[in-house]
Structure formats: structure tokens, C-alpha cells
Amino acid sequence: MTTATRWDAIVVGADVNGLVAAHYLARAGRRVLVVGETDTPVDIGWVPPQIIRELKLDPGAIELQQSDPWIVAPLAGGGRLELSRDIAKSVEAIRRVSPADAGKWVEFSTRMRRLAGVLEALYVEAAPDIETRKIGELLHLGRVGLHVRRLGKQTMIDLLRILPMSIAELLDDWFENDALKGILGAAGVWHLRQGPRAAGTAFNFLHHHVGSPAGVFRPPRSRLTQALAARPGVELRRGAATIVATGGRATGVRLGTEEISATLVVSSADPRTTFEPLKPQLDAEFVRAVGNIKSRSIVARGTVKLERPVDFKTLCVAPSLDHLERAHDDAKYGRISARPYVEAVATDGRLDLHVQYAPTIDQTLAERVAAALGGGVSAGQVRLEPHVGHLYHGELTLDQILFMRPVPGWSRYRTPIAGLYLCGPGTHPGGGIAGAAGRNAARVILKET
């Protein structure tokens, strides 16, 4: 076994959070090695503007042009509902299926945007420390509270009322059209092994609205990972690394037959994978808490190679809240949904697929996806990827957010292993927020090491 000792920090994981953390550490003068296995051509989720500004990135090279209409959904009686980035166009499209809903769209969009803005303020800092006596932490909590207060009484009421609601309850309060509620309700169950009538799915809906303009309820896309992987300042090596610790302190990583030493290790891998080889050095209660993280694979991802162009950018097949609930009913008992919720994004001669609910994958799922997409797509064209764990390293349920993520007592990126920090989507603020956890973790690390 060979040993190298020239690194100040090793980041395990070449995803967006790992690379963001690495470049923040490098900017502070640390010698940083990133070890990871996979490339990410497109990042899904809001990129906090602080990352672009502080790392001096070119927004034009990172931000992808967002599609318009941002979503298309087939209607039960024929035709389709198209929602635009132009709120006025969306109002007119909705008016054709429900004049009553059209009259509420602007107010709904405005109020949801304000609530998403509250989450944005929470997401660019480490999770609140509810036991803190530090003046800096108290000032941060005070600033967030003042931000909410300035948004007015209605926003405060909405925040307290809506976050624990089900997305179905929220949408039933506002709208009557099934297709419209299906489009919006789908965002409330993204990557959750829950149906739209489960408590807390309204929070999940708002989480995925962060960073989007009013009236757009799908997250933006970017090439932040690609830009950072090509950026000088850190060294990037491919491979699967195992974290090494001795006496409760991280000493580096093992990559194949090579042991690479560093006094600081930062992991963007999911918490279970990170701590698995370290269990003998961890408290049993902590091991139990990590093992109980809800991280249930429920989404199948895949592609369809297109034989001819399609007339949409993003297609949502979720005809109603009832459709979503019944799709979840199958998965609740470990079965693949008979009629899954399918979302397809057209890009580069193919469709990129999000298929929910699919606790397992088999050939029948390809047939069900093809049936959902309709004419022109056969089961033979559908290529589904094997499950590789939960994309967010833990579901975004109310008991797994803020100071409870990844587990209560360890929400601020540090771990029971000295010199080992977490920076992945299993930490605050979770998945679907590109790079925020990496930036937050790096800022904590630079204060403490």
C-alpha cells in the first residue's frame, strides 16, 4: 500500500455539493483533493447566487435556458394544459379549463413565491441551532424572523398554516381543475414515498419552488457541476474512496490500494455510506439514528431515445391528485405503480424520465411508462436505470429537515468523528438546492479548522 500526505483536505464525492465545498476550501488556501465516481451533466435545483458571486463564476456558462411553457399536461378530454413563464399566458391557458382557477392563479403564485423566499433565506445558512446562545446565531435567527415579518401578516399566517399541510389540502383550497392540481401536486411528492394527502407534502412543494419565478413550479436547471469540475484550484480523481479513521479521528481515505492522508475529510456521500466503515468507532445511538434515516428509493430514472422530435420540453403525466394517491397506494405495499406518475424532459434527441412510484424496476415498468407517454413510444425504447439509493440521501419530510437533518443533534455538518464533516444533500438544506449544502458546510469548516 502506498501513502501520500500532501493534502490539507479530501472531499469524497464529485457531485455539486462536494465540488462547491472543495472550491470554497481551496479559495481559502487549502490544498484539496476531490475523489468521486460520477459526472452530472445537469444539476436540478436553485443555485444560490452567493455561490456564483463568491466563486467568481460566469452565470452565462452555468445557467441553462429554461423551457417555455415550463410544463405541458395532457387533458382527459383531449388537448393539453400548457403553463407558461409568463403568468398572463398561464392565466389564459387555465381559463380554458377553469375560469374560477384562472382568477386565482396570480394570487396563488404570488403567495407561494413569498413563502419560497423565506426558505431561500434559511437555506443559505447552516440549519438554525435551537439551543444556541451565540450572538451570531441569534442574530441570524432574528434576521430570518424580521424577513418574514416584513413580508406581512398574510405571509406569516401562510407559513405557519401551509408548511405542515398536505399538498392536496392546499390545492383543494385554491383550485378545482384536476389537471392543474395534478401538475402542482406532483411537485409536492417528488422523491417522497408518500401520496399527495400526506402531511408535510406542501412543504416539499415549496422546497422545490425555491429559486423559481412566481408561477413556475419546477426547479431550474444548471451546469454548475460541469463548470466546477473543469475549474482549476482542486485536483479531481475518479474512484470509490473509503474514509479512514483512527481513534475517533479521520486520517484520510483509501482509494484502491492507496491510502491518502489528510487532517480534514469532507463527505458528500449519503450519511449511511459515509458512516458504514466507521461504525466500530461510533456511539450505538448515533448509528441507530443514521440507520433510521428515511431514504426509500421510489423514483426510477431513465431515458427514451426519440425517433422523431416531440412538441414539448417537459411533459407531466399526473392527471389528478387521485391519480397520484393511487400510484402511491401500490408503492405503499412494495408494488410498482400500475399507473405511475411520469415526467419527461426532452433534450438532445431523447427524453429524460422521472417515474414515480417504483420501489423496484422490471420490464413491466417500461411498459407502463410507454403507456403513460402515449402514442409513438414503445416499451422497447424505454431504458430504465437501476436504483442507486435516494437522490436526496434522505426524504424531505418534516422530521428530516432543518436541525433534524441528517439526524437530530448533528445538523451542522460536523460528525462524531473528529476531522470528518458532511456536505451532501443528506444535510441541510437537502436535495434539489444545487451547492447550498456544500457552501454552508465549507463556511462552518473554515470557522472551525
PDB file of N, CA, C and O in Angstrom, residues 129-145:
ATOM      1  N   ASP A 129     -29.647  26.671  15.061  1.00  0.00           N
ATOM      2  CA  ASP A 129     -29.305  25.961  16.287  1.00  0.00           C
ATOM      3  C   ASP A 129     -30.303  26.401  17.353  1.00  0.00           C
ATOM      4  O   ASP A 129     -30.229  27.511  17.881  1.00  0.00           O
ATOM      5  N   ILE A 130     -31.259  25.536  17.654  1.00  0.00           N
ATOM      6  CA  ILE A 130     -32.348  25.936  18.540  1.00  0.00           C
ATOM      7  C   ILE A 130     -31.898  26.037  19.996  1.00  0.00           C
ATOM      8  O   ILE A 130     -32.640  26.539  20.842  1.00  0.00           O
ATOM      9  N   GLU A 131     -30.679  25.561  20.313  1.00  0.00           N
ATOM     10  CA  GLU A 131     -30.168  25.658  21.677  1.00  0.00           C
ATOM     11  C   GLU A 131     -29.069  26.708  21.812  1.00  0.00           C
ATOM     12  O   GLU A 131     -28.437  26.827  22.854  1.00  0.00           O
ATOM     13  N   THR A 132     -28.856  27.492  20.769  1.00  0.00           N
ATOM     14  CA  THR A 132     -27.713  28.396  20.760  1.00  0.00           C
ATOM     15  C   THR A 132     -27.843  29.540  21.754  1.00  0.00           C
ATOM     16  O   THR A 132     -28.946  30.002  22.063  1.00  0.00           O
ATOM     17  N   ARG A 133     -26.687  29.981  22.241  1.00  0.00           N
ATOM     18  CA  ARG A 133     -26.590  31.224  22.994  1.00  0.00           C
ATOM     19  C   ARG A 133     -25.581  32.163  22.325  1.00  0.00           C
ATOM     20  O   ARG A 133     -25.285  33.232  22.859  1.00  0.00           O
ATOM     21  N   LYS A 134     -25.083  31.731  21.168  1.00  0.00           N
ATOM     22  CA  LYS A 134     -24.097  32.536  20.449  1.00  0.00           C
ATOM     23  C   LYS A 134     -24.799  33.711  19.790  1.00  0.00           C
ATOM     24  O   LYS A 134     -25.824  33.542  19.120  1.00  0.00           O
ATOM     25  N   ILE A 135     -24.211  34.881  19.931  1.00  0.00           N
ATOM     26  CA  ILE A 135     -24.855  36.082  19.425  1.00  0.00           C
ATOM     27  C   ILE A 135     -25.027  36.036  17.915  1.00  0.00           C
ATOM     28  O   ILE A 135     -26.037  36.488  17.376  1.00  0.00           O
ATOM     29  N   GLY A 136     -24.047  35.464  17.186  1.00  0.00           N
ATOM     30  CA  GLY A 136     -24.151  35.393  15.728  1.00  0.00           C
ATOM     31  C   GLY A 136     -25.330  34.557  15.270  1.00  0.00           C
ATOM     32  O   GLY A 136     -26.047  34.927  14.342  1.00  0.00           O
ATOM     33  N   GLU A 137     -25.526  33.411  15.956  1.00  0.00           N
ATOM     34  CA  GLU A 137     -26.645  32.545  15.609  1.00  0.00           C
ATOM     35  C   GLU A 137     -27.974  33.221  15.935  1.00  0.00           C
ATOM     36  O   GLU A 137     -28.941  33.153  15.176  1.00  0.00           O
ATOM     37  N   LEU A 138     -28.033  33.872  17.081  1.00  0.00           N
ATOM     38  CA  LEU A 138     -29.261  34.563  17.458  1.00  0.00           C
ATOM     39  C   LEU A 138     -29.575  35.694  16.489  1.00  0.00           C
ATOM     40  O   LEU A 138     -30.741  35.922  16.144  1.00  0.00           O
ATOM     41  N   LEU A 139     -28.544  36.382  16.021  1.00  0.00           N
ATOM     42  CA  LEU A 139     -28.763  37.458  15.057  1.00  0.00           C
ATOM     43  C   LEU A 139     -29.293  36.896  13.736  1.00  0.00           C
ATOM     44  O   LEU A 139     -30.157  37.507  13.096  1.00  0.00           O
ATOM     45  N   HIS A 140     -28.751  35.726  13.320  1.00  0.00           N
ATOM     46  CA  HIS A 140     -29.246  35.105  12.078  1.00  0.00           C
ATOM     47  C   HIS A 140     -30.719  34.741  12.199  1.00  0.00           C
ATOM     48  O   HIS A 140     -31.524  35.039  11.302  1.00  0.00           O
ATOM     49  N   LEU A 141     -31.083  34.107  13.333  1.00  0.00           N
ATOM     50  CA  LEU A 141     -32.486  33.765  13.532  1.00  0.00           C
ATOM     51  C   LEU A 141     -33.352  35.017  13.547  1.00  0.00           C
ATOM     52  O   LEU A 141     -34.461  35.036  13.009  1.00  0.00           O
ATOM     53  N   GLY A 142     -32.820  36.064  14.157  1.00  0.00           N
ATOM     54  CA  GLY A 142     -33.562  37.319  14.186  1.00  0.00           C
ATOM     55  C   GLY A 142     -33.748  37.916  12.804  1.00  0.00           C
ATOM     56  O   GLY A 142     -34.820  38.455  12.488  1.00  0.00           O
ATOM     57  N   ARG A 143     -32.723  37.808  11.958  1.00  0.00           N
ATOM     58  CA  ARG A 143     -32.834  38.340  10.593  1.00  0.00           C
ATOM     59  C   ARG A 143     -33.877  37.590   9.794  1.00  0.00           C
ATOM     60  O   ARG A 143     -34.636  38.185   9.031  1.00  0.00           O
ATOM     61  N   VAL A 144     -33.910  36.256   9.956  1.00  0.00           N
ATOM     62  CA  VAL A 144     -34.932  35.466   9.254  1.00  0.00           C
ATOM     63  C   VAL A 144     -36.325  35.863   9.735  1.00  0.00           C
ATOM     64  O   VAL A 144     -37.248  36.065   8.940  1.00  0.00           O
ATOM     65  N   GLY A 145     -36.479  35.994  11.055  1.00  0.00           N
ATOM     66  CA  GLY A 145     -37.776  36.408  11.591  1.00  0.00           C
ATOM     67  C   GLY A 145     -38.187  37.781  11.096  1.00  0.00           C
ATOM     68  O   GLY A 145     -39.364  38.005  10.757  1.00  0.00           O
TER      69      GLY A 145
END
